[in-house]
Amino acid sequence: MSLKVLLAGRRGGDVCLLSPSWSSGSWLELVEQWFQHHAKEWLESSRMETGPLGAPVLKLRLHPAAGEISILATSNLRMIVSAETSAVGPGYHIFVCDLFKALGKALDIEWADANEAERVGDPTGYFHTGDAGPVEVYMLAWLQESVGQVLRMRSRGAAGCAMSMRFGHVFEHPGALLTPLGPRDERWMRRVYEDPRLGMDVFPWWKQGVGAHARLGRALCRLWTEVVWRPPLLDEERRLMRKVARTLEQAWREDPSLTYPWREWREVLGYLGVGGTLAEFVHQQAETHPARGPSLGYRRGAVHVALPEGWAIRIPGSLAEAHLEDGTWVARDHRRTVRFMPLEDGALPSMAEHPAMMELEHHGQRVSGRASLRKEAGECRLTAVCSSGPHRALCVVSFDDPEEEDWALGTWRSLDHATTAA
C-alpha cells in the first residue's frame, strides 16, 4: 500500500463572503495561482476537472515520478487534499506537507485533526507535529513491503515488474524491476528486503530540502522515463530537454561532488545544439569519467502505450506522441507515423465496408482486424480496422522506407485491448 496524505480542511477568509457556487471553482483557481507562484520550479502541470457530484477538482503534479495531487473543493466551503508520496521519497513527502501548511496560512484554511479511523491526516504525523523522523521509517517500511510483493510475484513466474512507474507507458527492458531511477536486479531486491536502508537509492528525493540532491533526482527521472533519445521534433520535446539540462546545471553548480550522468547530459546538450564553456566541460567529464553499463533511458527501446478506451499499442520509444482534439493519438518521427482512433459503435471507414479492399487479416488473442497495404513513391501506408468484442478502432501506419514493412505490420498486430465482450 502506498503512503498517502489525506487532508481535510475548511476554507475561511474572504471566500466565506462569496456564494458557494462561485467560491468552489474560483477558490481553486486561487489555489492554482498560489502554486504557480510559490512552487513554480517544481510544478509539472496543473488542470481542473469535475469530481464527485459535480465538485471541482484541481490536479497538480509536482514531480515527474509522482502521481497527481488532488484538491477537491465542495460547495460547503470544505476541501479534501489527496497526495501519494511513496514513489518519490521522504524529502518529497516533507516538501508537499510544507507546501500545504504554507497554503493554509496564505488562504486561511483550517485543517482538520488527524483521524486514524477515517484515514484522514498524514500517517507519518509530520504534517501535524513537524517531526520528520517517522517519515523515513514509513518510507522504508513501504519499500520493504513493495519489494517483498515483487519477489513473491517473480517466484510465481511473473516478469516485467515495475515499482512507482506512472500509468500510461510500459517499457521493454531486461531489468527484473523497473523504477523511475532505472532497473534493479533480483539480488538488489533480496538485499533490500532484508535491510530496506540499502534501497534508499531508489527514491528520487530522499533528503529533506530543496537542493542539489532533489534536482539531480528529478533530472534522472526524466532521463530514464521521459527523454526521447534523438534530436527533438516537437516544441515540448525541446522544452523537456532544456529543462533537464537546466536542472542538471543547477544541481551541479550547487553541489559538484554528486555523481552526475555526464554521458547522457552530453547527449542531451548535443541534441539541443548547445555549445559553450559548460558544454565543453560536460564533454570533458564524460570522457574522463566514462559511465559503466548501458545508457540511461527506457525510451531507447520499445514501449507499450495505453491508448483511449482501453486500447494499447507497442511502438519504438523514439516516437513523439501527441493526443489531438478529435480524439486521435499520433506517434511519429521524421520517417514514420502511427495514428490511432477509437471508432463509435457501428462506425466504420468506407474501405472497411468492402472487405476485398483489405487483403490482410490478423487474429490475436483479444484483437482481430483487416488491413490494406499501399506502397507508393515516397510513402507507404498500412490502414487497418481492428475489433475487440464490441470495440472498434482505426490504425494507420505510414512509413517512407519499404524495408520497414515488417515493422508496420508488427505495430498493427501489437494492438491490444484490456477488455472484451463477455
Short mmCIF file of C-alpha atoms in Angstrom, two decimals:
data_model
loop_
_atom_site.label_atom_id
_atom_site.label_comp_id
_atom_site.label_asym_id
_atom_site.label_seq_id
_atom_site.Cartn_x
_atom_site.Cartn_y
_atom_site.Cartn_z
CA MET A 1 0.00 0.00 0.00
CA SER A 2 1.38 3.41 -0.94
CA LEU A 3 1.94 6.21 1.56
CA LYS A 4 -0.86 8.75 1.15
CA VAL A 5 -1.53 12.11 2.77
CA LEU A 6 -5.28 12.78 3.05
CA LEU A 7 -6.07 16.21 4.44
CA ALA A 8 -9.47 17.70 5.20
CA GLY A 9 -9.94 21.40 5.70
CA ARG A 10 -12.39 24.27 5.75
CA ARG A 11 -11.86 27.39 3.69
CA GLY A 12 -12.05 30.66 5.55
CA GLY A 13 -11.23 34.32 5.00
CA ASP A 14 -12.83 36.41 2.28
CA VAL A 15 -14.21 33.39 0.39
CA CYS A 16 -16.81 32.94 3.12
CA LEU A 17 -18.42 36.13 1.87
CA LEU A 18 -18.85 34.68 -1.62
CA SER A 19 -21.65 32.47 -2.83
CA PRO A 20 -20.85 28.71 -2.62
CA SER A 21 -21.34 28.25 -6.35
CA TRP A 22 -18.66 30.84 -7.06
CA SER A 23 -16.25 30.00 -4.30
CA SER A 24 -15.61 26.34 -5.12
CA GLY A 25 -14.27 26.72 -8.65
CA SER A 26 -12.89 30.23 -8.31
CA TRP A 27 -11.26 29.43 -4.99
CA LEU A 28 -9.42 26.52 -6.63
CA GLU A 29 -8.20 28.95 -9.27
CA LEU A 30 -6.68 30.99 -6.43
CA VAL A 31 -5.02 27.80 -5.17
CA GLU A 32 -3.65 27.08 -8.62
CA GLN A 33 -2.24 30.61 -8.87
CA TRP A 34 -0.64 30.20 -5.44
CA PHE A 35 1.15 27.03 -6.54
CA GLN A 36 2.22 28.64 -9.80
CA HIS A 37 3.88 31.39 -7.77
CA HIS A 38 5.23 29.53 -4.74
CA ALA A 39 6.16 26.20 -6.39
CA LYS A 40 6.96 27.43 -9.88
CA GLU A 41 10.19 25.45 -10.27
CA TRP A 42 8.56 22.20 -9.17
CA LEU A 43 5.10 22.45 -10.74
CA GLU A 44 4.98 19.95 -13.61
CA SER A 45 1.35 20.54 -14.55
CA SER A 46 -1.99 21.75 -13.24
CA ARG A 47 -5.51 21.21 -14.56
CA MET A 48 -9.11 21.50 -13.45
CA GLU A 49 -11.68 18.74 -13.76
CA THR A 50 -15.09 17.80 -12.40
CA GLY A 51 -15.15 15.41 -9.46
CA PRO A 52 -17.85 13.56 -7.49
CA LEU A 53 -21.30 15.20 -7.52
CA GLY A 54 -20.01 17.90 -9.83
CA ALA A 55 -17.49 19.32 -7.36
CA PRO A 56 -14.46 20.99 -8.98
CA VAL A 57 -11.08 19.30 -8.53
CA LEU A 58 -7.63 20.78 -9.07
CA LYS A 59 -4.97 18.28 -10.17
CA LEU A 60 -1.33 19.16 -9.57
CA ARG A 61 1.85 17.28 -10.41
CA LEU A 62 4.97 18.33 -8.53
CA HIS A 63 7.47 15.67 -9.62
CA PRO A 64 7.96 13.54 -12.76
CA ALA A 65 7.86 10.34 -10.67
CA ALA A 66 4.82 11.35 -8.62
CA GLY A 67 1.13 10.90 -9.23
CA GLU A 68 -1.13 13.91 -9.36
CA ILE A 69 -2.15 15.67 -6.16
CA SER A 70 -5.92 16.08 -5.97
CA ILE A 71 -7.61 19.07 -4.30
CA LEU A 72 -11.40 18.83 -4.17
CA ALA A 73 -13.50 21.82 -3.11
CA THR A 74 -17.12 21.33 -2.06
CA SER A 75 -19.94 23.84 -2.04
CA ASN A 76 -19.99 24.00 1.78
CA LEU A 77 -16.50 25.54 1.90
CA ARG A 78 -14.82 22.25 2.71
CA MET A 79 -11.84 20.79 0.86
CA ILE A 80 -10.01 17.48 0.63
CA VAL A 81 -6.39 17.01 -0.40
CA SER A 82 -5.05 13.64 -1.52
CA ALA A 83 -1.36 13.09 -2.29
CA GLU A 84 0.64 9.87 -2.63
CA THR A 85 4.31 10.41 -1.81
CA SER A 86 5.95 6.97 -1.55
CA ALA A 87 7.09 6.91 -5.19
CA VAL A 88 9.41 9.88 -4.66
CA GLY A 89 10.67 9.69 -1.09
CA PRO A 90 10.82 11.36 2.34
CA GLY A 91 12.12 14.67 1.03
CA TYR A 92 9.17 14.96 -1.32
CA HIS A 93 6.71 13.97 1.43
CA ILE A 94 8.02 16.75 3.66
CA PHE A 95 8.05 19.21 0.74
CA VAL A 96 4.38 18.51 -0.07
CA CYS A 97 3.30 18.80 3.57
CA ASP A 98 5.19 22.08 3.98
CA LEU A 99 3.55 23.47 0.84
CA PHE A 100 0.06 22.74 2.14
CA LYS A 101 0.92 24.19 5.54
CA ALA A 102 2.00 27.38 3.78
CA LEU A 103 -1.11 27.31 1.60
CA GLY A 104 -3.24 27.04 4.71
CA LYS A 105 -1.65 30.13 6.23
CA ALA A 106 -1.92 32.10 2.99
CA LEU A 107 -5.58 31.27 2.29
CA ASP A 108 -6.82 30.88 5.85
CA ILE A 109 -7.54 27.15 5.72
CA GLU A 110 -8.47 25.41 8.96
CA TRP A 111 -7.06 21.88 8.73
CA ALA A 112 -8.84 19.04 10.49
CA ASP A 113 -7.01 16.98 13.10
CA ALA A 114 -5.74 13.54 12.14
CA ASN A 115 -8.39 10.81 12.34
CA GLU A 116 -6.89 7.35 12.05
CA ALA A 117 -10.31 5.65 11.92
CA GLU A 118 -11.29 7.67 8.85
CA ARG A 119 -7.71 7.62 7.47
CA VAL A 120 -7.63 11.41 7.47
CA GLY A 121 -4.29 13.12 8.02
CA ASP A 122 -0.63 12.34 7.47
CA PRO A 123 0.14 8.74 8.53
CA THR A 124 3.71 9.74 9.41
CA GLY A 125 2.46 12.55 11.65
CA TYR A 126 4.79 15.14 10.09
CA PHE A 127 2.03 17.44 8.82
CA HIS A 128 0.54 17.66 12.30
CA THR A 129 3.65 17.60 14.53
CA GLY A 130 6.56 18.79 12.39
CA ASP A 131 8.58 15.72 13.44
CA ALA A 132 10.29 14.42 10.28
CA GLY A 133 11.83 11.36 11.95
CA PRO A 134 8.98 8.89 11.29
CA VAL A 135 8.79 9.81 7.58
CA GLU A 136 11.87 7.75 6.70
CA VAL A 137 10.57 4.85 8.80
CA TYR A 138 7.29 4.78 6.88
CA MET A 139 9.07 5.05 3.52
CA LEU A 140 11.42 2.16 4.28
CA ALA A 141 8.52 0.02 5.51
CA TRP A 142 6.67 0.72 2.26
CA LEU A 143 9.79 -0.15 0.25
CA GLN A 144 10.27 -3.44 2.10
CA GLU A 145 6.62 -4.40 1.57
CA SER A 146 6.71 -3.46 -2.13
CA VAL A 147 9.93 -5.37 -2.81
CA GLY A 148 8.52 -8.38 -0.98
CA GLN A 149 5.44 -8.35 -3.20
CA VAL A 150 7.61 -8.23 -6.33
CA LEU A 151 9.76 -11.12 -5.11
CA ARG A 152 6.65 -13.21 -4.47
CA MET A 153 5.32 -12.38 -7.93
CA ARG A 154 8.61 -13.36 -9.53
CA SER A 155 8.62 -16.65 -7.62
CA ARG A 156 5.32 -17.41 -9.36
CA GLY A 157 6.83 -16.69 -12.78
CA ALA A 158 5.88 -13.03 -13.23
CA ALA A 159 8.12 -10.90 -15.44
CA GLY A 160 8.22 -7.25 -16.42
CA CYS A 161 7.68 -5.97 -12.86
CA ALA A 162 7.67 -2.25 -12.10
CA MET A 163 7.54 -0.12 -8.95
CA SER A 164 6.43 3.52 -8.73
CA MET A 165 6.15 3.85 -12.51
CA ARG A 166 3.42 6.17 -13.75
CA PHE A 167 0.48 4.74 -15.68
CA GLY A 168 0.39 5.05 -19.45
CA HIS A 169 3.70 3.56 -20.58
CA VAL A 170 5.20 0.12 -20.01
CA PHE A 171 8.83 -0.05 -21.07
CA GLU A 172 10.50 -3.13 -22.51
CA HIS A 173 13.70 -3.63 -20.55
CA PRO A 174 15.56 -6.72 -19.30
CA GLY A 175 15.71 -5.44 -15.71
CA ALA A 176 13.97 -7.55 -13.06
CA LEU A 177 12.33 -4.45 -11.56
CA LEU A 178 11.86 -1.13 -13.33
CA THR A 179 11.84 2.03 -11.22
CA PRO A 180 11.88 5.76 -12.08
CA LEU A 181 15.62 5.75 -11.38
CA GLY A 182 16.43 2.75 -13.53
CA PRO A 183 16.22 -1.04 -13.31
CA ARG A 184 17.13 -3.14 -10.29
CA ASP A 185 18.10 -6.82 -10.32
CA GLU A 186 16.84 -9.61 -8.07
CA ARG A 187 19.98 -9.52 -5.94
CA TRP A 188 19.23 -5.86 -5.12
CA MET A 189 15.65 -6.77 -4.21
CA ARG A 190 16.69 -9.59 -1.87
CA ARG A 191 19.22 -7.38 -0.12
CA VAL A 192 16.68 -4.55 0.26
CA TYR A 193 14.03 -6.92 1.56
CA GLU A 194 16.43 -7.94 4.33
CA ASP A 195 17.58 -4.37 5.02
CA PRO A 196 15.41 -1.64 3.42
CA ARG A 197 18.01 1.04 4.10
CA LEU A 198 20.10 -0.50 1.32
CA GLY A 199 17.38 0.63 -1.07
CA MET A 200 17.38 4.35 -0.36
CA ASP A 201 18.95 4.86 -3.81
CA VAL A 202 15.60 4.01 -5.43
CA PHE A 203 13.97 7.20 -4.11
CA PRO A 204 14.49 10.30 -6.31
CA TRP A 205 14.09 12.66 -3.33
CA TRP A 206 15.38 11.12 -0.12
CA LYS A 207 16.99 14.05 1.68
CA GLN A 208 14.92 16.83 3.22
CA GLY A 209 15.17 20.20 1.50
CA VAL A 210 15.04 21.70 -1.97
CA GLY A 211 18.65 21.28 -3.03
CA ALA A 212 21.07 19.61 -5.41
CA HIS A 213 20.02 16.06 -4.43
CA ALA A 214 16.37 16.82 -5.19
CA ARG A 215 17.20 18.46 -8.51
CA LEU A 216 19.53 15.65 -9.59
CA GLY A 217 16.89 13.03 -8.74
CA ARG A 218 14.32 14.98 -10.73
CA ALA A 219 16.59 15.13 -13.78
CA LEU A 220 17.45 11.43 -13.54
CA CYS A 221 13.75 10.51 -13.50
CA ARG A 222 13.22 12.46 -16.71
CA LEU A 223 16.27 10.92 -18.37
CA TRP A 224 15.04 7.44 -17.54
CA THR A 225 11.32 7.79 -18.30
CA GLU A 226 10.61 10.82 -20.50
CA VAL A 227 13.50 11.86 -22.74
CA VAL A 228 13.29 10.65 -26.35
CA TRP A 229 16.85 9.92 -27.47
CA ARG A 230 17.15 11.81 -30.74
CA PRO A 231 17.05 15.46 -31.84
CA PRO A 232 13.71 16.98 -30.76
CA LEU A 233 10.87 17.11 -33.29
CA LEU A 234 8.25 18.84 -31.16
CA ASP A 235 8.48 22.03 -29.12
CA GLU A 236 7.53 20.11 -25.98
CA GLU A 237 10.42 17.69 -26.55
CA ARG A 238 12.81 20.60 -26.87
CA ARG A 239 11.38 22.18 -23.70
CA LEU A 240 11.83 18.90 -21.83
CA MET A 241 15.47 18.55 -22.88
CA ARG A 242 16.16 22.16 -21.95
CA LYS A 243 14.54 21.59 -18.59
CA VAL A 244 16.69 18.52 -17.97
CA ALA A 245 19.86 20.36 -18.97
CA ARG A 246 18.95 23.35 -16.79
CA THR A 247 18.13 21.16 -13.78
CA LEU A 248 21.42 19.27 -14.07
CA GLU A 249 23.33 22.54 -14.30
CA GLN A 250 21.55 23.96 -11.23
CA ALA A 251 22.33 20.83 -9.23
CA TRP A 252 25.96 20.75 -10.34
CA ARG A 253 26.59 24.39 -9.52
CA GLU A 254 25.09 23.83 -6.07
CA ASP A 255 26.98 20.61 -5.35
CA PRO A 256 29.63 19.46 -7.86
CA SER A 257 30.52 16.45 -5.67
CA LEU A 258 27.43 14.44 -6.60
CA THR A 259 27.55 11.69 -9.23
CA TYR A 260 26.21 13.16 -12.46
CA PRO A 261 25.15 11.37 -15.68
CA TRP A 262 27.83 13.04 -17.77
CA ARG A 263 27.33 10.77 -20.78
CA GLU A 264 23.60 11.41 -21.04
CA TRP A 265 23.98 15.09 -20.15
CA ARG A 266 26.39 15.44 -23.07
CA GLU A 267 23.92 13.62 -25.32
CA VAL A 268 21.08 15.97 -24.40
CA LEU A 269 23.21 19.05 -24.98
CA GLY A 270 24.20 17.62 -28.36
CA TYR A 271 20.56 17.14 -29.38
CA LEU A 272 19.88 20.74 -28.39
CA GLY A 273 22.91 22.02 -30.29
CA VAL A 274 24.23 23.71 -27.17
CA GLY A 275 27.87 24.79 -27.12
CA GLY A 276 29.99 26.96 -24.90
CA THR A 277 32.07 26.53 -21.78
CA LEU A 278 29.62 24.34 -19.86
CA ALA A 279 29.04 22.00 -22.82
CA GLU A 280 32.82 21.61 -23.22
CA PHE A 281 33.15 20.85 -19.52
CA VAL A 282 30.37 18.24 -19.64
CA HIS A 283 32.02 16.64 -22.69
CA GLN A 284 35.34 16.54 -20.85
CA GLN A 285 33.74 14.96 -17.79
CA ALA A 286 32.03 12.35 -19.96
CA GLU A 287 35.40 11.45 -21.45
CA THR A 288 37.34 11.36 -18.18
CA HIS A 289 34.58 9.66 -16.16
CA PRO A 290 33.19 7.03 -18.53
CA ALA A 291 29.92 5.52 -17.32
CA ARG A 292 29.60 1.80 -16.81
CA GLY A 293 26.79 -0.24 -18.27
CA PRO A 294 24.04 0.69 -20.72
CA SER A 295 23.00 4.30 -21.21
CA LEU A 296 20.18 5.75 -19.15
CA GLY A 297 16.76 5.91 -20.80
CA TYR A 298 13.93 3.41 -21.09
CA ARG A 299 12.77 5.07 -24.29
CA ARG A 300 15.83 3.82 -26.14
CA GLY A 301 13.81 0.62 -26.51
CA ALA A 302 10.22 -0.26 -27.27
CA VAL A 303 7.31 0.97 -25.17
CA HIS A 304 3.72 -0.21 -24.75
CA VAL A 305 1.42 2.82 -24.73
CA ALA A 306 -2.03 2.94 -23.13
CA LEU A 307 -4.49 4.41 -25.64
CA PRO A 308 -8.03 5.74 -25.21
CA GLU A 309 -10.89 3.38 -24.34
CA GLY A 310 -8.76 0.51 -23.12
CA TRP A 311 -6.56 0.02 -26.19
CA ALA A 312 -2.76 -0.35 -26.12
CA ILE A 313 -0.01 -0.50 -28.74
CA ARG A 314 3.73 -1.23 -28.94
CA ILE A 315 5.91 1.42 -30.60
CA PRO A 316 9.58 2.44 -30.66
CA GLY A 317 10.37 4.66 -27.69
CA SER A 318 11.88 7.22 -30.06
CA LEU A 319 8.49 8.22 -31.49
CA ALA A 320 7.00 11.53 -30.36
CA GLU A 321 3.46 11.17 -29.02
CA ALA A 322 0.52 13.58 -29.16
CA HIS A 323 -3.22 13.47 -28.43
CA LEU A 324 -5.23 15.55 -30.91
CA GLU A 325 -8.50 17.35 -30.21
CA ASP A 326 -10.50 14.96 -32.40
CA GLY A 327 -9.51 12.01 -30.19
CA THR A 328 -6.72 10.76 -32.44
CA TRP A 329 -3.46 9.61 -30.88
CA VAL A 330 -0.36 10.13 -33.05
CA ALA A 331 3.22 8.89 -32.65
CA ARG A 332 5.86 9.89 -35.18
CA ASP A 333 9.42 10.65 -36.05
CA HIS A 334 10.92 12.05 -39.26
CA ARG A 335 10.15 8.93 -41.30
CA ARG A 336 7.35 7.00 -39.52
CA THR A 337 3.87 7.85 -38.23
CA VAL A 338 1.34 5.80 -36.27
CA ARG A 339 -2.22 7.10 -35.95
CA PHE A 340 -4.93 5.56 -33.80
CA MET A 341 -8.57 6.49 -33.35
CA PRO A 342 -11.29 4.56 -31.48
CA LEU A 343 -14.48 4.26 -33.50
CA GLU A 344 -18.01 4.71 -32.29
CA ASP A 345 -20.30 1.68 -32.31
CA GLY A 346 -21.26 0.84 -35.86
CA ALA A 347 -18.94 3.46 -37.36
CA LEU A 348 -16.54 2.05 -39.93
CA PRO A 349 -14.32 3.73 -42.52
CA SER A 350 -15.65 3.46 -46.08
CA MET A 351 -12.96 0.99 -47.12
CA ALA A 352 -13.93 -1.38 -44.30
CA GLU A 353 -17.32 -1.80 -45.93
CA HIS A 354 -15.56 -3.51 -48.84
CA PRO A 355 -13.55 -6.44 -47.43
CA ALA A 356 -11.93 -7.11 -50.79
CA MET A 357 -10.03 -3.85 -50.39
CA MET A 358 -8.50 -5.10 -47.13
CA GLU A 359 -6.38 -8.06 -48.15
CA LEU A 360 -4.54 -8.61 -44.84
CA GLU A 361 -6.00 -10.30 -41.77
CA HIS A 362 -4.89 -10.68 -38.19
CA HIS A 363 -6.44 -12.71 -35.37
CA GLY A 364 -4.85 -12.20 -31.97
CA GLN A 365 -5.85 -13.36 -28.51
CA ARG A 366 -8.10 -10.35 -27.89
CA VAL A 367 -7.95 -8.30 -31.09
CA SER A 368 -8.62 -9.15 -34.71
CA GLY A 369 -8.54 -6.95 -37.78
CA ARG A 370 -8.28 -6.44 -41.50
CA ALA A 371 -5.88 -4.12 -43.26
CA SER A 372 -4.75 -2.81 -46.62
CA LEU A 373 -1.15 -2.03 -47.50
CA ARG A 374 -0.35 0.52 -50.20
CA LYS A 375 3.16 1.29 -51.38
CA GLU A 376 3.78 4.43 -53.40
CA ALA A 377 6.81 6.53 -54.20
CA GLY A 378 7.88 8.30 -51.04
CA GLU A 379 5.18 6.89 -48.80
CA CYS A 380 3.87 3.51 -47.74
CA ARG A 381 0.65 3.22 -45.76
CA LEU A 382 -0.98 0.43 -43.79
CA THR A 383 -4.64 1.11 -42.94
CA ALA A 384 -6.31 -1.29 -40.52
CA VAL A 385 -9.66 -1.67 -38.81
CA CYS A 386 -9.39 -3.58 -35.54
CA SER A 387 -12.04 -5.08 -33.29
CA SER A 388 -12.16 -6.49 -29.78
CA GLY A 389 -15.63 -7.63 -28.83
CA PRO A 390 -17.90 -4.63 -29.44
CA HIS A 391 -14.98 -2.20 -29.62
CA ARG A 392 -13.63 -0.88 -32.94
CA ALA A 393 -10.61 1.22 -33.80
CA LEU A 394 -8.78 2.58 -36.82
CA CYS A 395 -4.99 2.33 -37.04
CA VAL A 396 -2.90 3.90 -39.82
CA VAL A 397 0.84 3.26 -40.05
CA SER A 398 2.81 5.38 -42.53
CA PHE A 399 6.48 4.88 -43.38
CA ASP A 400 8.93 6.09 -46.02
CA ASP A 401 11.16 3.04 -46.44
CA PRO A 402 9.51 -0.09 -47.94
CA GLU A 403 12.07 -2.12 -45.98
CA GLU A 404 10.10 -1.22 -42.82
CA GLU A 405 7.01 -3.12 -43.91
CA ASP A 406 7.59 -5.79 -41.26
CA TRP A 407 7.79 -3.09 -38.60
CA ALA A 408 4.49 -1.60 -39.79
CA LEU A 409 2.77 -4.99 -39.74
CA GLY A 410 4.17 -5.74 -36.28
CA THR A 411 2.95 -2.39 -34.96
CA TRP A 412 -0.59 -3.05 -36.23
CA ARG A 413 -0.58 -6.57 -34.82
CA SER A 414 0.63 -5.33 -31.44
CA LEU A 415 -2.68 -3.54 -30.84
CA ASP A 416 -4.34 -4.97 -27.77
CA HIS A 417 -7.45 -4.27 -25.72
CA ALA A 418 -7.86 -4.61 -21.97
CA THR A 419 -11.44 -5.97 -22.06
CA THR A 420 -13.56 -7.89 -24.47
CA ALA A 421 -17.22 -8.70 -24.67
CA ALA A 422 -18.47 -11.24 -22.16
#
